[in-house]
Structures are given as C-alpha cells and as structure tokens.
mmCIF file of C-alpha atoms and ligand atoms in Angstrom:
data_model
loop_
_atom_site.group_PDB
_atom_site.id
_atom_site.type_symbol
_atom_site.label_atom_id
_atom_site.label_comp_id
_atom_site.label_asym_id
_atom_site.label_seq_id
_atom_site.Cartn_x
_atom_site.Cartn_y
_atom_site.Cartn_z
ATOM 1 C CA MET A 1318 -44.002 -15.650 -227.154
ATOM 2 C CA PHE A 1319 -41.199 -14.592 -224.875
ATOM 3 C CA TYR A 1320 -37.716 -13.232 -225.326
ATOM 4 C CA GLU A 1321 -35.190 -15.346 -223.473
ATOM 5 C CA THR A 1322 -31.971 -13.719 -222.271
ATOM 6 C CA ILE A 1323 -29.319 -16.116 -220.961
ATOM 7 C CA ARG A 1324 -26.403 -14.695 -219.008
ATOM 8 C CA HIS A 1325 -23.369 -16.943 -219.038
ATOM 9 C CA ALA A 1326 -19.587 -16.746 -218.808
ATOM 10 C CA GLY A 1327 -19.215 -15.301 -222.292
ATOM 11 C CA GLY A 1328 -21.804 -12.558 -221.821
ATOM 12 C CA ALA A 1329 -25.458 -12.765 -222.777
ATOM 13 C CA SER A 1330 -27.387 -14.383 -225.585
ATOM 14 C CA GLU A 1331 -30.934 -13.694 -226.630
ATOM 15 C CA GLY A 1332 -33.542 -15.680 -228.445
ATOM 16 C CA GLY A 1333 -37.247 -16.283 -228.735
ATOM 17 C CA ALA A 1334 -39.076 -18.743 -226.503
ATOM 18 C CA SER A 1335 -42.524 -20.166 -227.082
ATOM 19 C CA GLU A 1336 -44.890 -20.440 -224.109
ATOM 20 C CA SER A 1337 -44.187 -24.148 -223.830
ATOM 21 C CA HIS A 1338 -40.428 -23.552 -223.912
ATOM 22 C CA ALA A 1339 -40.813 -20.901 -221.203
ATOM 23 C CA LEU A 1340 -42.821 -23.349 -219.101
ATOM 24 C CA MET A 1341 -40.165 -26.028 -219.651
ATOM 25 C CA LEU A 1342 -37.490 -23.594 -218.414
ATOM 26 C CA LEU A 1343 -39.542 -22.813 -215.298
ATOM 27 C CA ARG A 1344 -40.102 -26.508 -214.590
ATOM 28 C CA ARG A 1345 -36.449 -27.328 -215.135
ATOM 29 C CA ALA A 1346 -35.456 -24.494 -212.779
ATOM 30 C CA GLN A 1347 -37.843 -25.967 -210.218
ATOM 31 C CA ASN A 1348 -36.372 -29.464 -210.553
ATOM 32 C CA ARG A 1349 -32.861 -28.135 -210.138
ATOM 33 C CA GLY A 1350 -33.706 -25.985 -207.145
ATOM 34 C CA PHE A 1351 -32.953 -22.696 -208.909
ATOM 35 C CA GLY A 1352 -34.707 -19.538 -207.753
ATOM 36 C CA ALA A 1353 -37.398 -18.380 -210.177
ATOM 37 C CA GLU A 1354 -39.426 -15.235 -209.664
ATOM 38 C CA ALA A 1355 -42.470 -14.082 -211.631
ATOM 39 C CA THR A 1356 -42.087 -10.479 -212.807
ATOM 40 C CA LEU A 1357 -44.670 -7.710 -213.156
ATOM 41 C CA ASN A 1358 -44.273 -7.570 -216.936
ATOM 42 C CA GLY A 1359 -45.531 -11.158 -217.163
ATOM 43 C CA GLY A 1360 -42.127 -12.784 -217.402
ATOM 44 C CA ALA A 1361 -39.819 -14.481 -214.961
ATOM 45 C CA SER A 1362 -36.256 -14.363 -213.819
ATOM 46 C CA ILE A 1363 -34.388 -17.560 -213.017
ATOM 47 C CA ARG A 1364 -31.123 -17.340 -211.080
ATOM 48 C CA TRP A 1365 -28.595 -19.868 -209.953
ATOM 49 C CA THR A 1366 -24.878 -20.212 -209.423
ATOM 50 C CA ARG A 1367 -22.480 -22.732 -210.836
ATOM 51 C CA THR A 1368 -18.962 -23.551 -209.836
ATOM 52 C CA ASP A 1369 -16.276 -22.630 -212.316
ATOM 53 C CA LEU A 1370 -14.190 -25.788 -212.759
ATOM 54 C CA THR A 1371 -10.864 -23.944 -213.081
ATOM 55 C CA THR A 1372 -11.170 -21.256 -210.427
ATOM 56 C CA ARG A 1373 -13.543 -23.223 -208.104
ATOM 57 C CA LYS A 1374 -15.462 -20.006 -207.608
ATOM 58 C CA SER A 1375 -19.212 -19.893 -207.849
ATOM 59 C CA VAL A 1376 -20.421 -17.709 -210.653
ATOM 60 C CA PRO A 1377 -23.921 -16.291 -211.081
ATOM 61 C CA ARG A 1378 -26.080 -17.364 -213.999
ATOM 62 C CA SER A 1379 -29.519 -16.243 -215.051
ATOM 63 C CA ILE A 1380 -32.269 -16.627 -217.594
ATOM 64 C CA THR A 1381 -34.740 -13.781 -218.017
ATOM 65 C CA LEU A 1382 -38.048 -14.362 -219.775
ATOM 66 C CA THR A 1383 -39.731 -11.221 -221.092
ATOM 67 C CA PRO A 1384 -43.080 -11.420 -222.874
ATOM 68 C CA GLU A 1385 -43.109 -10.134 -226.437
ATOM 69 C CA THR A 1386 -46.043 -7.985 -225.287
ATOM 70 C CA PRO A 1387 -45.297 -6.948 -221.684
ATOM 71 C CA ILE A 1388 -48.552 -7.048 -219.779
ATOM 72 C CA GLY A 1389 -48.284 -3.565 -218.295
ATOM 73 C CA ILE A 1390 -50.551 -2.260 -215.573
ATOM 74 C CA LEU A 1391 -53.449 -4.493 -214.624
ATOM 75 C CA SER A 1392 -56.437 -2.570 -213.295
ATOM 76 C CA ASP A 1393 -58.632 -4.176 -210.648
ATOM 77 C CA ALA A 1394 -61.338 -4.689 -213.288
ATOM 78 C CA THR A 1395 -58.902 -6.414 -215.650
ATOM 79 C CA ARG A 1396 -57.587 -8.602 -212.854
ATOM 80 C CA ALA A 1397 -61.119 -9.589 -211.899
ATOM 81 C CA ARG A 1398 -61.904 -10.553 -215.514
ATOM 82 C CA LEU A 1399 -58.679 -12.506 -215.840
ATOM 83 C CA SER A 1400 -59.401 -14.346 -212.596
ATOM 84 C CA LEU A 1401 -62.808 -15.358 -213.948
ATOM 85 C CA ILE A 1402 -61.284 -16.574 -217.207
ATOM 86 C CA GLY A 1403 -58.629 -18.421 -215.198
ATOM 87 C CA LEU A 1404 -61.330 -20.543 -213.590
ATOM 88 C CA GLY A 1405 -61.700 -22.305 -216.954
ATOM 89 C CA ASP A 1406 -64.598 -22.906 -219.334
ATOM 90 C CA ALA A 1407 -64.506 -19.378 -220.761
ATOM 91 C CA ARG A 1408 -65.600 -19.152 -224.377
ATOM 92 C CA HIS A 1409 -65.155 -16.679 -227.192
ATOM 93 C CA VAL A 1410 -68.570 -16.099 -228.736
ATOM 94 C CA LEU A 1411 -69.080 -14.844 -232.266
ATOM 95 C CA THR A 1412 -72.434 -13.419 -233.268
ATOM 96 C CA ALA A 1413 -73.507 -11.299 -236.221
ATOM 97 C CA ASP A 1414 -72.655 -8.085 -234.379
ATOM 98 C CA SER A 1415 -70.364 -9.062 -231.512
ATOM 99 C CA ARG A 1416 -67.238 -10.951 -230.541
ATOM 100 C CA HIS A 1417 -67.060 -11.331 -226.803
ATOM 101 C CA ILE A 1418 -65.963 -13.674 -224.041
ATOM 102 C CA VAL A 1419 -68.398 -15.455 -221.767
ATOM 103 C CA ALA A 1420 -66.842 -16.636 -218.497
ATOM 104 C CA GLY A 1421 -69.292 -18.352 -216.166
ATOM 105 C CA ASP A 1422 -72.309 -16.031 -215.969
ATOM 106 C CA THR A 1423 -70.266 -13.002 -216.945
ATOM 107 C CA VAL A 1424 -70.177 -11.454 -220.390
ATOM 108 C CA ILE A 1425 -66.985 -9.531 -221.094
ATOM 109 C CA PRO A 1426 -68.016 -6.795 -223.529
ATOM 110 C CA MET A 1427 -66.646 -6.706 -227.053
ATOM 111 C CA GLY A 1428 -64.244 -3.771 -226.533
ATOM 112 C CA GLU A 1429 -62.764 -5.297 -223.399
ATOM 113 C CA THR A 1430 -62.531 -8.706 -225.065
ATOM 114 C CA ALA A 1431 -60.598 -7.106 -227.926
ATOM 115 C CA ARG A 1432 -58.265 -5.369 -225.460
ATOM 116 C CA LEU A 1433 -57.559 -8.569 -223.511
ATOM 117 C CA ARG A 1434 -56.675 -10.307 -226.772
ATOM 118 C CA ALA A 1435 -54.573 -7.426 -228.132
ATOM 119 C CA ARG A 1436 -52.612 -7.297 -224.885
ATOM 120 C CA ARG A 1437 -51.985 -11.057 -225.222
ATOM 121 C CA LEU A 1438 -53.509 -11.669 -221.816
ATOM 122 C CA VAL A 1439 -55.809 -14.336 -223.211
ATOM 123 C CA ALA A 1440 -55.561 -16.737 -226.114
ATOM 124 C CA VAL A 1441 -58.442 -18.232 -228.062
ATOM 125 C CA ASP A 1442 -58.142 -21.612 -229.759
ATOM 126 C CA SER A 1443 -59.869 -22.753 -232.953
ATOM 127 C CA GLN A 1444 -62.792 -24.155 -230.907
ATOM 128 C CA GLY A 1445 -63.419 -20.805 -229.227
ATOM 129 C CA ARG A 1446 -61.989 -21.875 -225.874
ATOM 130 C CA VAL A 1447 -60.336 -19.021 -223.986
ATOM 131 C CA ARG A 1448 -57.384 -19.417 -221.661
ATOM 132 C CA LEU A 1449 -55.004 -17.115 -219.851
ATOM 133 C CA THR A 1450 -51.592 -16.843 -221.449
ATOM 134 C CA LEU A 1451 -48.578 -17.861 -219.390
ATOM 135 C CA ALA A 1452 -47.554 -14.174 -219.333
ATOM 136 C CA ALA A 1453 -50.937 -13.207 -217.862
ATOM 137 C CA ARG A 1454 -50.640 -15.911 -215.203
ATOM 138 C CA LEU A 1455 -47.100 -14.859 -214.258
ATOM 139 C CA GLY A 1456 -48.083 -11.182 -214.251
ATOM 140 C CA LEU A 1457 -51.133 -11.794 -212.045
ATOM 141 C CA LEU A 1458 -48.952 -13.703 -209.613
ATOM 142 C CA ALA A 1459 -46.335 -10.935 -209.517
ATOM 143 C CA HIS A 1460 -49.058 -8.292 -208.978
ATOM 144 C CA ASP A 1461 -50.251 -10.253 -205.920
ATOM 145 C CA HIS A 1462 -46.771 -10.025 -204.360
ATOM 146 C CA ILE A 1463 -45.446 -6.508 -204.723
ATOM 147 C CA GLN A 1464 -42.877 -5.512 -202.116
ATOM 148 C CA ILE A 1465 -43.603 -2.408 -200.090
ATOM 149 C CA GLY A 1466 -40.650 -0.959 -198.183
ATOM 150 C CA GLY A 1467 -40.872 0.373 -194.677
ATOM 151 C CA PRO A 1468 -38.575 1.943 -192.129
ATOM 152 C CA GLY A 1469 -35.349 0.049 -191.398
ATOM 153 C CA GLY A 1470 -35.601 -3.675 -191.988
ATOM 154 C CA PHE A 1471 -39.373 -3.680 -192.074
ATOM 155 C CA ALA A 1472 -40.864 -4.807 -195.376
ATOM 156 C CA MET A 1473 -44.257 -5.948 -196.459
ATOM 157 C CA CYS A 1474 -45.627 -7.918 -199.388
ATOM 158 C CA SER A 1475 -48.919 -6.798 -200.933
ATOM 159 C CA CYS A 1476 -50.321 -10.244 -199.985
ATOM 160 C CA GLY A 1477 -49.993 -9.226 -196.327
ATOM 161 C CA LEU A 1478 -46.746 -10.972 -195.373
ATOM 162 C CA THR A 1479 -44.469 -8.777 -193.280
ATOM 163 C CA THR A 1480 -40.910 -9.114 -192.068
ATOM 164 C CA ASN A 1481 -38.938 -7.196 -189.511
ATOM 165 C CA ALA A 1482 -35.353 -8.027 -190.398
ATOM 166 C CA ARG A 1483 -32.128 -6.533 -189.041
ATOM 167 C CA THR A 1484 -31.321 -4.653 -192.243
ATOM 168 C CA VAL A 1485 -33.011 -3.524 -195.452
ATOM 169 C CA LEU A 1486 -30.958 -6.092 -197.393
ATOM 170 C CA ALA A 1487 -32.004 -8.882 -195.051
ATOM 171 C CA ALA A 1488 -35.646 -7.828 -195.455
ATOM 172 C CA ASP A 1489 -35.240 -7.883 -199.248
ATOM 173 C CA ASP A 1490 -33.843 -11.425 -198.970
ATOM 174 C CA VAL A 1491 -36.824 -12.598 -196.941
ATOM 175 C CA LEU A 1492 -39.302 -11.142 -199.422
ATOM 176 C CA ARG A 1493 -37.358 -12.482 -202.409
ATOM 177 C CA GLY A 1494 -37.415 -15.925 -200.807
ATOM 178 C CA HIS A 1495 -41.173 -15.542 -200.358
ATOM 179 C CA ARG A 1496 -41.695 -14.542 -204.014
ATOM 180 C CA ARG A 1497 -39.600 -17.514 -205.123
ATOM 181 C CA ALA A 1498 -41.679 -19.810 -202.938
ATOM 182 C CA VAL A 1499 -44.979 -18.552 -204.383
ATOM 183 C CA THR A 1500 -43.544 -18.807 -207.911
ATOM 184 C CA ALA A 1501 -42.448 -22.390 -207.176
ATOM 185 C CA ARG A 1502 -45.955 -23.228 -205.961
ATOM 186 C CA PHE A 1503 -47.384 -21.633 -209.095
ATOM 187 C CA VAL A 1504 -45.120 -23.686 -211.397
ATOM 188 C CA GLU A 1505 -46.109 -26.839 -209.504
ATOM 189 C CA SER A 1506 -49.779 -25.934 -209.840
ATOM 190 C CA ILE A 1507 -49.698 -25.766 -213.642
ATOM 191 C CA ASP A 1508 -51.562 -28.846 -214.682
ATOM 192 C CA ALA A 1509 -50.894 -31.208 -217.538
ATOM 193 C CA ALA A 1510 -53.973 -29.954 -219.419
ATOM 194 C CA TYR A 1511 -52.673 -26.366 -219.523
ATOM 195 C CA ALA A 1512 -49.184 -27.529 -220.490
ATOM 196 C CA ALA A 1513 -50.698 -29.626 -223.303
ATOM 197 C CA VAL A 1514 -52.769 -26.716 -224.614
ATOM 198 C CA ILE A 1515 -49.847 -24.311 -224.789
ATOM 199 C CA SER A 1516 -47.598 -26.848 -226.490
ATOM 200 C CA SER A 1517 -50.208 -27.708 -229.107
ATOM 201 C CA ARG A 1518 -50.080 -24.265 -230.671
HETATM 202 ZN ZN1 LIG B 1888 -46.631 -12.079 -201.006
#
C-alpha cells in the first residue's frame, strides 16, 4: 500500500493507493510523457505541468507515492537477497521449526525472512510464491542511482554516470533527467505477469 499525494490548483489531496493503482499511475505518467522518479523510500514522484486555461500559464502538478512502510536503508546483504528474490521462483518454505525463503540455491534464514516480510520488501502469496513488492523494486532502483555532488557543475550518479555541466543546477537537471530515464525503463520493464500478480491481491 502507498499513500498518494496529489498537488493541484486547490492545494493537495491525500489518499491510499494499492500497488496496482500505483503501477497504473506510473504507466499513465509514462504514456503521457510525464517525469517520474523512483525515490529512496520505495515510492515515486511524478511531475508535469499543465496550462491554465484562463491565464495561459503553465502550472506545476505532481503526484507523490509514499509506501505505507518506507523501505529505509538497504544494506548490501539485503540488496543481494532482494536481487536474488527478484530473479523469480523464490518460495516461502514452512517446516515444523522454520519459515524461510528459498531463492535459487540460497536459503534466507528465518530471522532475515521475517525481517524482509515485516519491512514489506517481499510479499508471499497463498501458494508460497515470493515476490518483491513494488516499493522494494522502486527503492532498489533509487539506491542504484544516488546523486553525489562534486565541485562546481560536476556531479556523479552512484551507477557511474558523470556530468560536467556549467552550473550546479544544470548538473542537477542532467542527473534528474537520467533518473527519470532509468525509472521510465523500469516501468516499461514491468511485465504483465507481475502486474497481474499485484492486481490479484
Ligand atoms: Zn545512475
């Protein structure tokens, strides 16, 4: 579940958004050419402008998606486990004395399995299939593209991309454009199977 904050002419309105609604918003933003950016908390911010019909001025609009359980800091170990689970075919196994996730050849111990579930990074369906939540996927993406400032108009993304722009603001624009591009690719990469699973809940 996400909180959805919509900023419009009259102020802001808030509501809840299911994972499938959040995905629909991201896909709609993509189709309309709006800029969407995954955020470190596992949400996303969608921004666009529209022209006010009376004043003919363009006015900013935005939708912010915030996970009900923000994903917080992801350690390297957690990211590695999530990446494994993201490959698919992970299962939640119940035995007499354990409840753990098996992803490929890797067993995720009971305590860590419980933490991943409590943090809403993974979801388990009634058949024991484990998937990453949309918040986990957005958060992982955002963690791969953290902006690191440098002197003047130099800026770097944690993925390795660098820019040497004329000003700090211009460098920020380049990196924001990059994050929007990777978020757009991510939204495009979400397959029908994942979309079906999150909307069947
Ligand atoms: Zn990057």
